[in-house]
Amino acid sequence: MANPIQEIVEKQVLTVAKAMEDKLDEEIASLEKLDEDDLEVLREKRLQQMKKMAEKKKRWMSHGHGEYSEIHSEKDFFSVVKASQRVVCHFYRENWPCKVMDKHLSILAKEHIETRFVKIQAEKSPFLAERLKIVVLPTLALIKNTKVDDYVVGFNELGGKDDFSTEDLEERLGRAQVIHYEGESSLKPKSTTQTRRSVRQSAVSDSDSE
């Protein structure tokens, strides 16, 4: 005896598959109808999009995007925030948790050039620390259009430990929409052990070499 529920599911699957097939056929047919003029318009449109993106990237790079840098004064903080639409600012002190955060931010700064990544020493920025209510370090201030929109305080949202991955932080910044993030990491695929590796070892080796 046939299972009525299974039959319903199979019919629904076939209906969805048929709809997808019809949609694809429509797209192929529309492409086949394009003449040389239509294709030239599409190419020109694409070329203009690429030019605009190249200009935007050039402007970002001129404002310090693409690298993780330190702000040395509170005055510089306001200049940075005014110059870039999206800024991730790490309020830090010279301690181990902040070094862990530095490692991840250095990687993300290179991957997400649409956002400016900076750090500022909290103890030397009393006005900013008080105004932005910075208490726990590290704290990331996530800034959009000159306003602090969100915070990442300590490691609580990153698993509560210092062995979180760069992808974990990337996802959190993506949820805050302070970086372009569509659900997949921009970082190169790695094995599980590499992806979730602790930054502790590389940070220690760096500090030893300094």
CSV table of N, CA, C and O in Angstrom, one decimal, residues 10-95:
chain,number,residue,atom,x,y,z
A,10,GLU,N,6.7,13.6,-2.7
A,10,GLU,CA,7.3,13.4,-4.0
A,10,GLU,C,6.7,14.3,-5.1
A,10,GLU,O,7.4,14.9,-5.9
A,11,LYS,N,5.4,14.6,-5.0
A,11,LYS,CA,4.7,15.5,-5.9
A,11,LYS,C,5.2,16.9,-5.7
A,11,LYS,O,5.4,17.7,-6.6
A,12,GLN,N,5.4,17.3,-4.4
A,12,GLN,CA,5.9,18.6,-4.1
A,12,GLN,C,7.3,18.8,-4.6
A,12,GLN,O,7.7,19.9,-5.2
A,13,VAL,N,8.2,17.8,-4.5
A,13,VAL,CA,9.5,17.8,-5.0
A,13,VAL,C,9.5,18.0,-6.5
A,13,VAL,O,10.3,18.8,-7.1
A,14,LEU,N,8.7,17.2,-7.2
A,14,LEU,CA,8.6,17.3,-8.6
A,14,LEU,C,8.1,18.7,-9.1
A,14,LEU,O,8.6,19.2,-10.1
A,15,THR,N,7.2,19.2,-8.3
A,15,THR,CA,6.6,20.6,-8.7
A,15,THR,C,7.7,21.6,-8.6
A,15,THR,O,7.9,22.5,-9.5
A,16,VAL,N,8.5,21.6,-7.5
A,16,VAL,CA,9.6,22.5,-7.3
A,16,VAL,C,10.6,22.3,-8.4
A,16,VAL,O,11.1,23.3,-9.0
A,17,ALA,N,11.0,21.1,-8.7
A,17,ALA,CA,12.0,20.8,-9.7
A,17,ALA,C,11.6,21.3,-11.1
A,17,ALA,O,12.3,21.9,-11.8
A,18,LYS,N,10.3,21.1,-11.4
A,18,LYS,CA,9.7,21.6,-12.7
A,18,LYS,C,9.8,23.1,-12.7
A,18,LYS,O,10.1,23.7,-13.8
A,19,ALA,N,9.4,23.8,-11.6
A,19,ALA,CA,9.5,25.3,-11.6
A,19,ALA,C,10.9,25.8,-11.8
A,19,ALA,O,11.1,26.8,-12.5
A,20,MET,N,11.9,25.1,-11.2
A,20,MET,CA,13.2,25.5,-11.3
A,20,MET,C,13.7,25.3,-12.8
A,20,MET,O,14.4,26.1,-13.3
A,21,GLU,N,13.3,24.2,-13.3
A,21,GLU,CA,13.7,23.9,-14.7
A,21,GLU,C,13.1,24.9,-15.7
A,21,GLU,O,13.7,25.4,-16.6
A,22,ASP,N,11.8,25.3,-15.5
A,22,ASP,CA,11.1,26.3,-16.3
A,22,ASP,C,11.8,27.6,-16.2
A,22,ASP,O,12.0,28.3,-17.2
A,23,LYS,N,12.2,28.0,-15.0
A,23,LYS,CA,12.9,29.3,-14.7
A,23,LYS,C,14.2,29.3,-15.5
A,23,LYS,O,14.6,30.3,-16.1
A,24,LEU,N,15.0,28.2,-15.4
A,24,LEU,CA,16.3,28.1,-16.1
A,24,LEU,C,16.1,28.2,-17.6
A,24,LEU,O,16.8,28.9,-18.3
A,25,ASP,N,15.0,27.5,-18.1
A,25,ASP,CA,14.7,27.6,-19.6
A,25,ASP,C,14.4,29.0,-20.0
A,25,ASP,O,14.9,29.4,-21.1
A,26,GLU,N,13.7,29.7,-19.2
A,26,GLU,CA,13.4,31.1,-19.5
A,26,GLU,C,14.6,32.0,-19.6
A,26,GLU,O,14.8,32.8,-20.5
A,27,GLU,N,15.6,31.8,-18.6
A,27,GLU,CA,16.8,32.5,-18.6
A,27,GLU,C,17.7,32.2,-19.8
A,27,GLU,O,18.3,33.1,-20.4
A,28,ILE,N,17.7,30.9,-20.2
A,28,ILE,CA,18.5,30.5,-21.4
A,28,ILE,C,17.9,31.1,-22.6
A,28,ILE,O,18.6,31.6,-23.5
A,29,ALA,N,16.6,31.1,-22.7
A,29,ALA,CA,15.9,31.6,-23.9
A,29,ALA,C,16.1,33.1,-24.0
A,29,ALA,O,16.3,33.6,-25.1
A,30,SER,N,16.1,33.8,-22.8
A,30,SER,CA,16.3,35.3,-22.9
A,30,SER,C,17.7,35.6,-23.3
A,30,SER,O,18.0,36.6,-24.1
A,31,LEU,N,18.7,34.8,-22.9
A,31,LEU,CA,20.1,35.0,-23.3
A,31,LEU,C,20.2,34.7,-24.8
A,31,LEU,O,21.0,35.4,-25.5
A,32,GLU,N,19.5,33.7,-25.3
A,32,GLU,CA,19.6,33.4,-26.7
A,32,GLU,C,19.1,34.5,-27.6
A,32,GLU,O,19.4,34.6,-28.8
A,33,LYS,N,18.1,35.2,-27.1
A,33,LYS,CA,17.5,36.3,-27.9
A,33,LYS,C,18.3,37.6,-28.0
A,33,LYS,O,18.0,38.5,-28.7
A,34,LEU,N,19.4,37.6,-27.1
A,34,LEU,CA,20.2,38.8,-27.1
A,34,LEU,C,21.0,38.9,-28.4
A,34,LEU,O,21.6,37.9,-28.9
A,35,ASP,N,21.0,40.1,-29.0
A,35,ASP,CA,21.8,40.3,-30.2
A,35,ASP,C,23.1,41.0,-29.8
A,35,ASP,O,23.4,41.2,-28.6
A,36,GLU,N,23.9,41.3,-30.8
A,36,GLU,CA,25.2,41.9,-30.5
A,36,GLU,C,25.2,43.2,-29.8
A,36,GLU,O,25.9,43.5,-28.9
A,37,ASP,N,24.1,44.0,-30.1
A,37,ASP,CA,24.0,45.3,-29.4
A,37,ASP,C,23.7,45.1,-27.9
A,37,ASP,O,24.2,45.8,-27.0
A,38,ASP,N,22.8,44.1,-27.6
A,38,ASP,CA,22.4,43.8,-26.2
A,38,ASP,C,23.6,43.3,-25.5
A,38,ASP,O,23.9,43.7,-24.3
A,39,LEU,N,24.4,42.5,-26.1
A,39,LEU,CA,25.6,42.0,-25.4
A,39,LEU,C,26.6,43.1,-25.2
A,39,LEU,O,27.3,43.1,-24.1
A,40,GLU,N,26.7,44.0,-26.1
A,40,GLU,CA,27.6,45.1,-25.9
A,40,GLU,C,27.2,46.0,-24.8
A,40,GLU,O,28.0,46.5,-24.0
A,41,VAL,N,25.9,46.2,-24.7
A,41,VAL,CA,25.3,47.0,-23.5
A,41,VAL,C,25.7,46.3,-22.2
A,41,VAL,O,26.1,47.0,-21.2
A,42,LEU,N,25.5,45.0,-22.2
A,42,LEU,CA,25.8,44.3,-20.9
A,42,LEU,C,27.3,44.4,-20.6
A,42,LEU,O,27.7,44.5,-19.4
A,43,ARG,N,28.2,44.2,-21.6
A,43,ARG,CA,29.6,44.3,-21.4
A,43,ARG,C,30.0,45.7,-20.9
A,43,ARG,O,30.8,45.8,-20.0
A,44,GLU,N,29.4,46.7,-21.5
A,44,GLU,CA,29.7,48.1,-21.1
A,44,GLU,C,29.2,48.4,-19.6
A,44,GLU,O,29.9,49.0,-18.8
A,45,LYS,N,28.1,47.8,-19.3
A,45,LYS,CA,27.6,48.0,-17.9
A,45,LYS,C,28.5,47.3,-16.9
A,45,LYS,O,28.8,47.8,-15.9
A,46,ARG,N,28.9,46.1,-17.3
A,46,ARG,CA,29.8,45.4,-16.4
A,46,ARG,C,31.2,46.1,-16.3
A,46,ARG,O,31.8,46.2,-15.2
A,47,LEU,N,31.7,46.7,-17.4
A,47,LEU,CA,32.9,47.4,-17.4
A,47,LEU,C,32.8,48.6,-16.5
A,47,LEU,O,33.7,48.9,-15.7
A,48,GLN,N,31.7,49.3,-16.5
A,48,GLN,CA,31.5,50.5,-15.7
A,48,GLN,C,31.5,50.1,-14.2
A,48,GLN,O,32.0,50.8,-13.3
A,49,GLN,N,30.8,48.9,-13.9
A,49,GLN,CA,30.8,48.4,-12.5
A,49,GLN,C,32.2,48.1,-12.0
A,49,GLN,O,32.5,48.4,-10.9
A,50,MET,N,33.0,47.5,-12.9
A,50,MET,CA,34.4,47.2,-12.5
A,50,MET,C,35.2,48.4,-12.3
A,50,MET,O,36.0,48.5,-11.3
A,51,LYS,N,35.0,49.4,-13.1
A,51,LYS,CA,35.7,50.7,-12.9
A,51,LYS,C,35.4,51.4,-11.6
A,51,LYS,O,36.2,51.9,-10.9
A,52,LYS,N,34.1,51.4,-11.3
A,52,LYS,CA,33.6,52.0,-10.1
A,52,LYS,C,34.2,51.3,-8.8
A,52,LYS,O,34.6,51.9,-7.9
A,53,MET,N,34.2,49.9,-8.9
A,53,MET,CA,34.8,49.2,-7.8
A,53,MET,C,36.3,49.4,-7.6
A,53,MET,O,36.8,49.6,-6.5
A,54,ALA,N,37.0,49.5,-8.8
A,54,ALA,CA,38.4,49.8,-8.7
A,54,ALA,C,38.7,51.2,-8.1
A,54,ALA,O,39.6,51.3,-7.3
A,55,GLU,N,37.8,52.2,-8.5
A,55,GLU,CA,38.0,53.5,-7.9
A,55,GLU,C,37.7,53.5,-6.4
A,55,GLU,O,38.4,54.2,-5.6
A,56,LYS,N,36.7,52.7,-6.0
A,56,LYS,CA,36.3,52.6,-4.6
A,56,LYS,C,37.4,52.0,-3.8
A,56,LYS,O,37.8,52.4,-2.7
A,57,LYS,N,38.0,50.9,-4.3
A,57,LYS,CA,39.1,50.2,-3.7
A,57,LYS,C,40.3,51.2,-3.5
A,57,LYS,O,41.0,51.2,-2.5
A,58,LYS,N,40.6,51.9,-4.6
A,58,LYS,CA,41.7,52.9,-4.5
A,58,LYS,C,41.5,53.9,-3.4
A,58,LYS,O,42.4,54.3,-2.7
A,59,ARG,N,40.3,54.4,-3.3
A,59,ARG,CA,40.0,55.4,-2.3
A,59,ARG,C,40.1,54.7,-0.9
A,59,ARG,O,40.6,55.4,0.0
A,60,TRP,N,39.6,53.5,-0.7
A,60,TRP,CA,39.7,52.8,0.5
A,60,TRP,C,41.2,52.7,1.0
A,60,TRP,O,41.6,53.0,2.1
A,61,MET,N,42.0,52.2,0.0
A,61,MET,CA,43.4,52.0,0.3
A,61,MET,C,44.1,53.4,0.7
A,61,MET,O,45.0,53.4,1.6
A,62,SER,N,43.7,54.5,0.1
A,62,SER,CA,44.3,55.8,0.4
A,62,SER,C,44.0,56.2,1.8
A,62,SER,O,44.7,57.0,2.4
A,63,HIS,N,42.9,55.6,2.4
A,63,HIS,CA,42.5,56.0,3.7
A,63,HIS,C,43.0,54.9,4.8
A,63,HIS,O,42.5,54.9,5.9
A,64,GLY,N,43.9,54.1,4.3
A,64,GLY,CA,44.4,53.1,5.3
A,64,GLY,C,43.7,51.8,5.4
A,64,GLY,O,44.1,50.9,6.2
A,65,HIS,N,42.8,51.5,4.5
A,65,HIS,CA,42.1,50.2,4.5
A,65,HIS,C,43.1,49.2,4.0
A,65,HIS,O,44.0,49.5,3.3
A,66,GLY,N,42.8,47.9,4.3
A,66,GLY,CA,43.7,46.8,3.9
A,66,GLY,C,44.8,46.5,4.9
A,66,GLY,O,45.6,45.5,4.7
A,67,GLU,N,44.9,47.3,5.9
A,67,GLU,CA,46.0,47.0,7.0
A,67,GLU,C,45.4,47.3,8.3
A,67,GLU,O,44.4,48.1,8.4
A,68,TYR,N,45.9,46.7,9.3
A,68,TYR,CA,45.5,46.9,10.7
A,68,TYR,C,46.5,47.8,11.4
A,68,TYR,O,47.7,47.5,11.5
A,69,SER,N,46.1,49.1,11.7
A,69,SER,CA,47.0,50.1,12.2
A,69,SER,C,46.6,50.6,13.5
A,69,SER,O,45.5,50.5,13.9
A,70,GLU,N,47.5,51.3,14.2
A,70,GLU,CA,47.3,51.9,15.5
A,70,GLU,C,47.0,53.4,15.4
A,70,GLU,O,47.7,54.1,14.7
A,71,ILE,N,46.0,53.8,16.1
A,71,ILE,CA,45.7,55.2,16.3
A,71,ILE,C,46.5,55.7,17.5
A,71,ILE,O,46.3,55.1,18.6
A,72,HIS,N,47.2,56.8,17.4
A,72,HIS,CA,48.1,57.2,18.6
A,72,HIS,C,47.5,58.4,19.4
A,72,HIS,O,48.0,58.8,20.4
A,73,SER,N,46.3,58.9,18.9
A,73,SER,CA,45.7,60.0,19.7
A,73,SER,C,44.2,60.0,19.5
A,73,SER,O,43.7,59.4,18.5
A,74,GLU,N,43.5,60.5,20.5
A,74,GLU,CA,42.1,60.6,20.4
A,74,GLU,C,41.6,61.4,19.2
A,74,GLU,O,40.6,61.2,18.6
A,75,LYS,N,42.4,62.5,18.9
A,75,LYS,CA,42.1,63.3,17.8
A,75,LYS,C,42.1,62.5,16.5
A,75,LYS,O,41.2,62.7,15.6
A,76,ASP,N,43.1,61.6,16.3
A,76,ASP,CA,43.2,60.8,15.1
A,76,ASP,C,42.0,59.9,15.0
A,76,ASP,O,41.6,59.5,13.9
A,77,PHE,N,41.4,59.4,16.1
A,77,PHE,CA,40.3,58.6,16.1
A,77,PHE,C,39.1,59.2,15.3
A,77,PHE,O,38.5,58.6,14.5
A,78,PHE,N,38.9,60.5,15.6
A,78,PHE,CA,37.8,61.1,15.0
A,78,PHE,C,38.0,61.4,13.5
A,78,PHE,O,37.1,61.3,12.7
A,79,SER,N,39.3,61.6,13.1
A,79,SER,CA,39.7,61.7,11.7
A,79,SER,C,39.4,60.4,11.0
A,79,SER,O,38.9,60.4,9.8
A,80,VAL,N,39.8,59.3,11.6
A,80,VAL,CA,39.6,58.0,11.0
A,80,VAL,C,38.1,57.7,10.8
A,80,VAL,O,37.7,57.2,9.7
A,81,VAL,N,37.3,57.9,11.8
A,81,VAL,CA,35.9,57.6,11.8
A,81,VAL,C,35.2,58.5,10.7
A,81,VAL,O,34.3,58.0,10.0
A,82,LYS,N,35.6,59.7,10.5
A,82,LYS,CA,35.0,60.6,9.5
A,82,LYS,C,35.4,60.2,8.1
A,82,LYS,O,34.6,60.4,7.2
A,83,ALA,N,36.6,59.6,7.9
A,83,ALA,CA,37.1,59.3,6.6
A,83,ALA,C,36.5,58.0,6.0
A,83,ALA,O,36.5,57.8,4.8
A,84,SER,N,36.1,57.1,6.9
A,84,SER,CA,35.6,55.7,6.4
A,84,SER,C,34.2,55.5,6.9
A,84,SER,O,33.8,55.8,8.0
A,85,GLN,N,33.4,54.9,6.0
A,85,GLN,CA,32.0,54.6,6.3
A,85,GLN,C,31.9,53.5,7.4
A,85,GLN,O,31.0,53.5,8.2
A,86,ARG,N,32.8,52.5,7.4
A,86,ARG,CA,32.8,51.4,8.3
A,86,ARG,C,34.2,51.3,9.0
A,86,ARG,O,35.2,51.2,8.3
A,87,VAL,N,34.2,51.2,10.3
A,87,VAL,CA,35.4,51.1,11.1
A,87,VAL,C,35.2,50.1,12.2
A,87,VAL,O,34.2,50.1,12.9
A,88,VAL,N,36.2,49.3,12.4
A,88,VAL,CA,36.3,48.4,13.5
A,88,VAL,C,37.5,48.9,14.4
A,88,VAL,O,38.7,48.9,13.9
A,89,CYS,N,37.2,49.4,15.6
A,89,CYS,CA,38.2,50.0,16.4
A,89,CYS,C,38.4,49.1,17.7
A,89,CYS,O,37.5,48.9,18.5
A,90,HIS,N,39.6,48.6,17.9
A,90,HIS,CA,40.0,47.7,19.0
A,90,HIS,C,40.5,48.6,20.1
A,90,HIS,O,41.6,49.2,20.0
A,91,PHE,N,39.8,48.7,21.2
A,91,PHE,CA,40.3,49.3,22.4
A,91,PHE,C,41.1,48.3,23.2
A,91,PHE,O,40.5,47.2,23.6
A,92,TYR,N,42.4,48.5,23.4
A,92,TYR,CA,43.2,47.5,23.9
A,92,TYR,C,44.1,48.0,25.1
A,92,TYR,O,44.3,49.2,25.3
A,93,ARG,N,44.8,47.0,25.7
A,93,ARG,CA,45.9,47.3,26.6
A,93,ARG,C,46.9,46.2,26.3
A,93,ARG,O,46.6,45.2,25.6
A,94,GLU,N,48.1,46.3,26.9
A,94,GLU,CA,49.2,45.3,26.6
A,94,GLU,C,48.9,44.1,27.5
A,94,GLU,O,49.5,43.9,28.5
A,95,ASN,N,48.0,43.2,27.0
A,95,ASN,CA,47.8,42.0,27.7
A,95,ASN,C,47.5,40.9,26.7
A,95,ASN,O,47.4,41.1,25.5
